Amino acid sequence: GAGVSQTPSNKVTEKGKYVELRCDPISGHTALYWYRQSLGQGPEFLIYFQGTGAADDSGLPNDRFFAVRPEGSVSTLKIQRTERGDSAVYLCASSLARNTEAFFGQGTRLTVV
Amino acid sequence: AQRVTQPEKLLSVFKGAPVELKCNYSYSGSPELFWYVQYSRQRLQLLLRHISRESIKGFTADLNKGETSFHLKKPFAQEEDSAMYYCALSGTGTASKLTFGTGTRLQVTL
């Protein structure tokens, strides 16, 4: 079976624009996580979904960032009014349950110019 | 606040030499510790977690609560071990909400 899939793999956008990043988790995985990895850093937690609800969004940096998972499967990370500092690799991970191994996607590289 | 420190950005060793990738953490409670690995052009994947007490690909890591360390070791490095290694921590019961270190690139040369 396929692993966690993220689209697009690369996204270049202009400062001030809106972007959406998509994550398809492994089928049957109820937990879904978004992380952001800036150059030279480790991944940084953004938000965690258990089913359809955001169980922990403490890592979202500000209100320009929002994520949804309406049917408990695919998730979309939305960034409004992008800034150059938002440039990073955005990683999605899913796990069977909250306390089990997380499997990562290949990431979306976002570049804001 | 929880924090993971990996003091070395790059560790270069010869094939067959021992490897030790350092990881120190701070956490007020009982953490779970992990090592993740990212090979060239591949996605981040779990290498091992301390509660499993396993040896994966010849790597082991022991949690030392007194020194708050979780160093990754391998007695004899192989070329295929060259990769980026991240130490990570989670609080009890939240194994997937991870705090990562900045990573160490292991370079194994002939």
PDB file of C-alpha atoms in Angstrom:
ATOM      1  CA  GLY A   1       0.000   0.000   0.000  1.00  0.00           C
ATOM      2  CA  ALA A   2       0.994   3.601  -0.513  1.00  0.00           C
ATOM      3  CA  GLY A   3       2.552   5.624   2.231  1.00  0.00           C
ATOM      4  CA  VAL A   4       1.647   9.153   3.230  1.00  0.00           C
ATOM      5  CA  SER A   5       1.293  11.261   0.103  1.00  0.00           C
ATOM      6  CA  GLN A   6       1.741  15.026  -0.058  1.00  0.00           C
ATOM      7  CA  THR A   7       0.923  17.314  -2.938  1.00  0.00           C
ATOM      8  CA  PRO A   8       2.357  19.323  -4.482  1.00  0.00           C
ATOM      9  CA  SER A   9       5.955  18.276  -3.918  1.00  0.00           C
ATOM     10  CA  ASN A  10       7.092  21.811  -4.689  1.00  0.00           C
ATOM     11  CA  LYS A  11       5.218  25.097  -4.555  1.00  0.00           C
ATOM     12  CA  VAL A  12       6.525  28.543  -5.430  1.00  0.00           C
ATOM     13  CA  THR A  13       4.253  31.442  -4.585  1.00  0.00           C
ATOM     14  CA  GLU A  14       4.469  35.201  -4.350  1.00  0.00           C
ATOM     15  CA  LYS A  15       4.471  37.027  -1.051  1.00  0.00           C
ATOM     16  CA  GLY A  16       0.938  37.797   0.030  1.00  0.00           C
ATOM     17  CA  LYS A  17      -0.698  34.922  -1.839  1.00  0.00           C
ATOM     18  CA  TYR A  18      -2.779  32.095  -0.373  1.00  0.00           C
ATOM     19  CA  VAL A  19      -1.589  28.470  -0.590  1.00  0.00           C
ATOM     20  CA  GLU A  20      -3.032  25.062   0.207  1.00  0.00           C
ATOM     21  CA  LEU A  21      -0.943  21.985   0.887  1.00  0.00           C
ATOM     22  CA  ARG A  22      -2.548  18.564   0.805  1.00  0.00           C
ATOM     23  CA  CYS A  23      -1.836  15.404   2.764  1.00  0.00           C
ATOM     24  CA  ASP A  24      -3.225  11.921   2.066  1.00  0.00           C
ATOM     25  CA  PRO A  25      -2.519   9.754   5.113  1.00  0.00           C
ATOM     26  CA  ILE A  26      -2.153   5.993   5.153  1.00  0.00           C
ATOM     27  CA  SER A  27      -5.606   4.411   4.924  1.00  0.00           C
ATOM     28  CA  GLY A  28      -7.065   3.702   8.350  1.00  0.00           C
ATOM     29  CA  HIS A  29      -4.718   6.020  10.236  1.00  0.00           C
ATOM     30  CA  THR A  30      -6.769   8.140  12.608  1.00  0.00           C
ATOM     31  CA  ALA A  31      -3.988  10.446  13.761  1.00  0.00           C
ATOM     32  CA  LEU A  32      -2.505  13.030  11.415  1.00  0.00           C
ATOM     33  CA  TYR A  33       0.247  15.552  12.091  1.00  0.00           C
ATOM     34  CA  TRP A  34       1.711  18.548  10.300  1.00  0.00           C
ATOM     35  CA  TYR A  35       5.289  19.638  10.852  1.00  0.00           C
ATOM     36  CA  ARG A  36       7.377  22.428   9.326  1.00  0.00           C
ATOM     37  CA  GLN A  37      11.092  22.079   8.651  1.00  0.00           C
ATOM     38  CA  SER A  38      13.124  25.190   7.970  1.00  0.00           C
ATOM     39  CA  LEU A  39      16.598  25.000   6.462  1.00  0.00           C
ATOM     40  CA  GLY A  40      19.121  23.535   8.870  1.00  0.00           C
ATOM     41  CA  GLN A  41      16.503  22.747  11.496  1.00  0.00           C
ATOM     42  CA  GLY A  42      14.619  19.687  12.628  1.00  0.00           C
ATOM     43  CA  PRO A  43      10.904  19.338  11.979  1.00  0.00           C
ATOM     44  CA  GLU A  44       8.749  21.583  14.169  1.00  0.00           C
ATOM     45  CA  PHE A  45       5.265  20.495  15.264  1.00  0.00           C
ATOM     46  CA  LEU A  46       2.333  22.517  13.915  1.00  0.00           C
ATOM     47  CA  ILE A  47      -0.949  20.671  14.500  1.00  0.00           C
ATOM     48  CA  TYR A  48      -2.354  17.235  15.333  1.00  0.00           C
ATOM     49  CA  PHE A  49      -5.696  15.768  14.243  1.00  0.00           C
ATOM     50  CA  GLN A  50      -7.445  12.835  15.854  1.00  0.00           C
ATOM     51  CA  GLY A  51     -10.153  11.939  13.373  1.00  0.00           C
ATOM     52  CA  THR A  52     -11.764  15.109  12.064  1.00  0.00           C
ATOM     53  CA  GLY A  53     -10.925  17.362  14.981  1.00  0.00           C
ATOM     54  CA  ALA A  54      -7.785  19.328  15.694  1.00  0.00           C
ATOM     55  CA  ALA A  55      -6.735  17.868  19.052  1.00  0.00           C
ATOM     56  CA  ASP A  56      -3.703  20.135  19.400  1.00  0.00           C
ATOM     57  CA  ASP A  57      -2.976  23.208  17.292  1.00  0.00           C
ATOM     58  CA  SER A  58      -0.473  24.742  19.696  1.00  0.00           C
ATOM     59  CA  GLY A  59       2.294  24.735  17.086  1.00  0.00           C
ATOM     60  CA  LEU A  60       0.556  26.939  14.512  1.00  0.00           C
ATOM     61  CA  PRO A  61       2.689  30.108  14.445  1.00  0.00           C
ATOM     62  CA  ASN A  62      -0.136  32.617  13.926  1.00  0.00           C
ATOM     63  CA  ASP A  63      -3.660  32.976  12.587  1.00  0.00           C
ATOM     64  CA  ARG A  64      -2.486  32.965   8.966  1.00  0.00           C
ATOM     65  CA  PHE A  65      -2.096  29.203   9.334  1.00  0.00           C
ATOM     66  CA  PHE A  66      -5.107  26.905   9.396  1.00  0.00           C
ATOM     67  CA  ALA A  67      -5.650  23.211   8.763  1.00  0.00           C
ATOM     68  CA  VAL A  68      -8.686  21.040   8.190  1.00  0.00           C
ATOM     69  CA  ARG A  69      -9.489  17.360   7.979  1.00  0.00           C
ATOM     70  CA  PRO A  70     -13.228  17.333   7.237  1.00  0.00           C
ATOM     71  CA  GLU A  71     -13.750  13.609   6.687  1.00  0.00           C
ATOM     72  CA  GLY A  72     -11.054  12.269   8.957  1.00  0.00           C
ATOM     73  CA  SER A  73      -8.765  11.308   6.099  1.00  0.00           C
ATOM     74  CA  VAL A  74      -7.221  13.899   3.754  1.00  0.00           C
ATOM     75  CA  SER A  75      -5.958  17.067   5.407  1.00  0.00           C
ATOM     76  CA  THR A  76      -5.240  20.492   3.945  1.00  0.00           C
ATOM     77  CA  LEU A  77      -2.881  23.024   5.468  1.00  0.00           C
ATOM     78  CA  LYS A  78      -3.846  26.547   4.452  1.00  0.00           C
ATOM     79  CA  ILE A  79      -1.592  29.569   4.654  1.00  0.00           C
ATOM     80  CA  GLN A  80      -2.979  33.057   4.055  1.00  0.00           C
ATOM     81  CA  ARG A  81      -0.982  36.146   3.092  1.00  0.00           C
ATOM     82  CA  THR A  82       2.225  34.166   2.751  1.00  0.00           C
ATOM     83  CA  GLU A  83       5.483  35.711   3.899  1.00  0.00           C
ATOM     84  CA  ARG A  84       9.050  34.903   2.891  1.00  0.00           C
ATOM     85  CA  GLY A  85       9.598  33.453   6.366  1.00  0.00           C
ATOM     86  CA  ASP A  86       6.996  30.772   5.599  1.00  0.00           C
ATOM     87  CA  SER A  87       9.418  29.177   3.142  1.00  0.00           C
ATOM     88  CA  ALA A  88      10.145  25.673   4.433  1.00  0.00           C
ATOM     89  CA  VAL A  89       9.407  22.009   3.869  1.00  0.00           C
ATOM     90  CA  TYR A  90       5.992  21.118   5.245  1.00  0.00           C
ATOM     91  CA  LEU A  91       5.795  17.518   6.427  1.00  0.00           C
ATOM     92  CA  CYS A  92       2.719  15.464   7.101  1.00  0.00           C
ATOM     93  CA  ALA A  93       2.697  12.282   9.181  1.00  0.00           C
ATOM     94  CA  SER A  94       0.026   9.783  10.110  1.00  0.00           C
ATOM     95  CA  SER A  95      -0.262   7.026  12.664  1.00  0.00           C
ATOM     96  CA  LEU A  96      -2.724   4.261  13.426  1.00  0.00           C
ATOM     97  CA  ALA A  97      -3.461   5.750  16.816  1.00  0.00           C
ATOM     98  CA  ARG A  98      -2.126   8.525  18.972  1.00  0.00           C
ATOM     99  CA  ASN A  99       0.620   6.548  20.644  1.00  0.00           C
ATOM    100  CA  THR A 100       1.932   4.533  17.720  1.00  0.00           C
ATOM    101  CA  GLU A 101       4.664   5.072  15.150  1.00  0.00           C
ATOM    102  CA  ALA A 102       4.186   8.034  12.838  1.00  0.00           C
ATOM    103  CA  PHE A 103       4.892   7.603   9.128  1.00  0.00           C
ATOM    104  CA  PHE A 104       6.029  10.688   7.272  1.00  0.00           C
ATOM    105  CA  GLY A 105       5.274  11.921   3.790  1.00  0.00           C
ATOM    106  CA  GLN A 106       7.966  13.190   1.464  1.00  0.00           C
ATOM    107  CA  GLY A 107       7.037  16.798   2.213  1.00  0.00           C
ATOM    108  CA  THR A 108       6.012  19.882   0.254  1.00  0.00           C
ATOM    109  CA  ARG A 109       8.758  22.411  -0.321  1.00  0.00           C
ATOM    110  CA  LEU A 110       7.162  25.858  -0.160  1.00  0.00           C
ATOM    111  CA  THR A 111       9.105  28.833  -1.476  1.00  0.00           C
ATOM    112  CA  VAL A 112       7.686  32.322  -1.028  1.00  0.00           C
ATOM    113  CA  VAL A 113       9.302  34.873  -3.333  1.00  0.00           C
TER     114      VAL A 113
ATOM    115  CA  ALA B   1       9.635  23.422  27.960  1.00  0.00           C
ATOM    116  CA  GLN B   2      10.922  20.368  26.172  1.00  0.00           C
ATOM    117  CA  ARG B   3      14.094  20.592  24.173  1.00  0.00           C
ATOM    118  CA  VAL B   4      16.386  18.257  22.228  1.00  0.00           C
ATOM    119  CA  THR B   5      20.010  19.124  21.579  1.00  0.00           C
ATOM    120  CA  GLN B   6      22.233  17.494  18.986  1.00  0.00           C
ATOM    121  CA  PRO B   7      25.582  19.244  19.333  1.00  0.00           C
ATOM    122  CA  GLU B   8      27.158  18.017  16.100  1.00  0.00           C
ATOM    123  CA  LYS B   9      25.931  19.153  12.691  1.00  0.00           C
ATOM    124  CA  LEU B  10      28.293  16.773  10.920  1.00  0.00           C
ATOM    125  CA  LEU B  11      30.039  13.600  12.006  1.00  0.00           C
ATOM    126  CA  SER B  12      32.499  12.054   9.600  1.00  0.00           C
ATOM    127  CA  VAL B  13      33.860   8.557  10.284  1.00  0.00           C
ATOM    128  CA  PHE B  14      35.677   5.863   8.353  1.00  0.00           C
ATOM    129  CA  LYS B  15      33.957   2.653   7.365  1.00  0.00           C
ATOM    130  CA  GLY B  16      34.342   0.121  10.157  1.00  0.00           C
ATOM    131  CA  ALA B  17      34.891   2.759  12.843  1.00  0.00           C
ATOM    132  CA  PRO B  18      32.542   3.124  15.818  1.00  0.00           C
ATOM    133  CA  VAL B  19      29.816   5.743  15.641  1.00  0.00           C
ATOM    134  CA  GLU B  20      28.240   7.768  18.421  1.00  0.00           C
ATOM    135  CA  LEU B  21      25.672  10.426  17.626  1.00  0.00           C
ATOM    136  CA  LYS B  22      24.987  12.566  20.665  1.00  0.00           C
ATOM    137  CA  CYS B  23      21.565  13.621  21.888  1.00  0.00           C
ATOM    138  CA  ASN B  24      20.646  15.428  25.095  1.00  0.00           C
ATOM    139  CA  TYR B  25      17.180  16.437  26.143  1.00  0.00           C
ATOM    140  CA  SER B  26      15.282  18.438  28.705  1.00  0.00           C
ATOM    141  CA  TYR B  27      11.790  17.485  29.768  1.00  0.00           C
ATOM    142  CA  SER B  28       9.943  17.747  33.059  1.00  0.00           C
ATOM    143  CA  GLY B  29       8.402  14.305  33.211  1.00  0.00           C
ATOM    144  CA  SER B  30       8.911  10.893  31.652  1.00  0.00           C
ATOM    145  CA  PRO B  31       9.695  11.359  27.974  1.00  0.00           C
ATOM    146  CA  GLU B  32       9.783   8.912  25.164  1.00  0.00           C
ATOM    147  CA  LEU B  33      12.903   9.200  23.025  1.00  0.00           C
ATOM    148  CA  PHE B  34      13.318   8.329  19.373  1.00  0.00           C
ATOM    149  CA  TRP B  35      15.884   8.368  16.613  1.00  0.00           C
ATOM    150  CA  TYR B  36      14.688   9.168  13.105  1.00  0.00           C
ATOM    151  CA  VAL B  37      16.790   8.810   9.966  1.00  0.00           C
ATOM    152  CA  GLN B  38      16.539  10.406   6.546  1.00  0.00           C
ATOM    153  CA  TYR B  39      18.558   8.809   3.754  1.00  0.00           C
ATOM    154  CA  SER B  40      19.313  10.818   0.640  1.00  0.00           C
ATOM    155  CA  ARG B  41      16.127  11.575  -1.335  1.00  0.00           C
ATOM    156  CA  GLN B  42      13.996   9.512   1.029  1.00  0.00           C
ATOM    157  CA  ARG B  43      11.423  10.444   3.598  1.00  0.00           C
ATOM    158  CA  LEU B  44      11.993  10.681   7.317  1.00  0.00           C
ATOM    159  CA  GLN B  45      11.586   7.300   8.997  1.00  0.00           C
ATOM    160  CA  LEU B  46      11.745   5.906  12.491  1.00  0.00           C
ATOM    161  CA  LEU B  47      14.997   4.136  13.305  1.00  0.00           C
ATOM    162  CA  LEU B  48      14.349   3.171  16.910  1.00  0.00           C
ATOM    163  CA  ARG B  49      12.537   4.188  20.079  1.00  0.00           C
ATOM    164  CA  HIS B  50      13.848   3.695  23.567  1.00  0.00           C
ATOM    165  CA  ILE B  51      10.896   1.724  24.890  1.00  0.00           C
ATOM    166  CA  SER B  52      11.437  -0.966  22.257  1.00  0.00           C
ATOM    167  CA  ARG B  53      14.995  -1.639  23.404  1.00  0.00           C
ATOM    168  CA  GLU B  54      15.755  -2.979  19.937  1.00  0.00           C
ATOM    169  CA  SER B  55      18.860  -2.937  17.799  1.00  0.00           C
ATOM    170  CA  ILE B  56      17.995  -1.730  14.299  1.00  0.00           C
ATOM    171  CA  LYS B  57      20.577  -1.972  11.497  1.00  0.00           C
ATOM    172  CA  GLY B  58      23.179  -2.481  14.206  1.00  0.00           C
ATOM    173  CA  PHE B  59      22.276   0.772  15.988  1.00  0.00           C
ATOM    174  CA  THR B  60      21.410   0.950  19.673  1.00  0.00           C
ATOM    175  CA  ALA B  61      20.511   3.797  21.991  1.00  0.00           C
ATOM    176  CA  ASP B  62      20.208   3.764  25.754  1.00  0.00           C
ATOM    177  CA  LEU B  63      18.180   6.291  27.668  1.00  0.00           C
ATOM    178  CA  ASN B  64      20.268   7.742  30.491  1.00  0.00           C
ATOM    179  CA  LYS B  65      17.892   9.685  32.713  1.00  0.00           C
ATOM    180  CA  GLY B  66      20.677  10.866  35.015  1.00  0.00           C
ATOM    181  CA  GLU B  67      22.548  12.531  32.157  1.00  0.00           C
ATOM    182  CA  THR B  68      19.346  13.209  30.160  1.00  0.00           C
ATOM    183  CA  SER B  69      20.960  11.652  27.127  1.00  0.00           C
ATOM    184  CA  PHE B  70      19.952   9.238  24.395  1.00  0.00           C
ATOM    185  CA  HIS B  71      23.077   8.770  22.300  1.00  0.00           C
ATOM    186  CA  LEU B  72      22.917   6.589  19.187  1.00  0.00           C
ATOM    187  CA  LYS B  73      25.711   4.066  18.771  1.00  0.00           C
ATOM    188  CA  LYS B  74      26.968   1.539  16.277  1.00  0.00           C
ATOM    189  CA  PRO B  75      30.179  -0.437  16.701  1.00  0.00           C
ATOM    190  CA  PHE B  76      31.151  -0.589  13.017  1.00  0.00           C
ATOM    191  CA  ALA B  77      29.953   2.059  10.570  1.00  0.00           C
ATOM    192  CA  GLN B  78      28.867   1.059   7.070  1.00  0.00           C
ATOM    193  CA  GLU B  79      28.740   3.245   3.975  1.00  0.00           C
ATOM    194  CA  GLU B  80      24.970   2.840   3.807  1.00  0.00           C
ATOM    195  CA  ASP B  81      24.655   4.452   7.242  1.00  0.00           C
ATOM    196  CA  SER B  82      25.418   7.844   5.693  1.00  0.00           C
ATOM    197  CA  ALA B  83      22.302   9.903   6.310  1.00  0.00           C
ATOM    198  CA  MET B  84      20.758  12.654   8.412  1.00  0.00           C
ATOM    199  CA  TYR B  85      19.856  11.544  11.934  1.00  0.00           C
ATOM    200  CA  TYR B  86      17.352  13.306  14.153  1.00  0.00           C
ATOM    201  CA  CYS B  87      16.819  12.698  17.832  1.00  0.00           C
ATOM    202  CA  ALA B  88      13.252  13.374  18.983  1.00  0.00           C
ATOM    203  CA  LEU B  89      11.243  13.450  22.185  1.00  0.00           C
ATOM    204  CA  SER B  90       7.589  13.137  23.032  1.00  0.00           C
ATOM    205  CA  GLY B  91       5.647  13.348  26.246  1.00  0.00           C
ATOM    206  CA  THR B  92       4.042  10.201  27.656  1.00  0.00           C
ATOM    207  CA  GLY B  93       1.017   9.176  25.621  1.00  0.00           C
ATOM    208  CA  THR B  94       1.689  11.496  22.712  1.00  0.00           C
ATOM    209  CA  ALA B  95       4.208   9.466  20.768  1.00  0.00           C
ATOM    210  CA  SER B  96       3.612  11.291  17.537  1.00  0.00           C
ATOM    211  CA  LYS B  97       3.786  14.902  18.767  1.00  0.00           C
ATOM    212  CA  LEU B  98       7.503  15.090  18.539  1.00  0.00           C
ATOM    213  CA  THR B  99      10.103  17.670  19.418  1.00  0.00           C
ATOM    214  CA  PHE B 100      13.114  17.206  17.157  1.00  0.00           C
ATOM    215  CA  GLY B 101      16.729  18.173  17.460  1.00  0.00           C
ATOM    216  CA  THR B 102      18.479  19.989  14.633  1.00  0.00           C
ATOM    217  CA  GLY B 103      19.956  16.789  13.272  1.00  0.00           C
ATOM    218  CA  THR B 104      23.421  15.347  12.677  1.00  0.00           C
ATOM    219  CA  ARG B 105      24.660  14.394   9.249  1.00  0.00           C
ATOM    220  CA  LEU B 106      26.645  11.162   9.412  1.00  0.00           C
ATOM    221  CA  GLN B 107      29.149  10.732   6.641  1.00  0.00           C
ATOM    222  CA  VAL B 108      30.845   7.335   6.379  1.00  0.00           C
ATOM    223  CA  THR B 109      33.877   7.329   4.137  1.00  0.00           C
ATOM    224  CA  LEU B 110      35.999   4.493   2.772  1.00  0.00           C
TER     225      LEU B 110
END
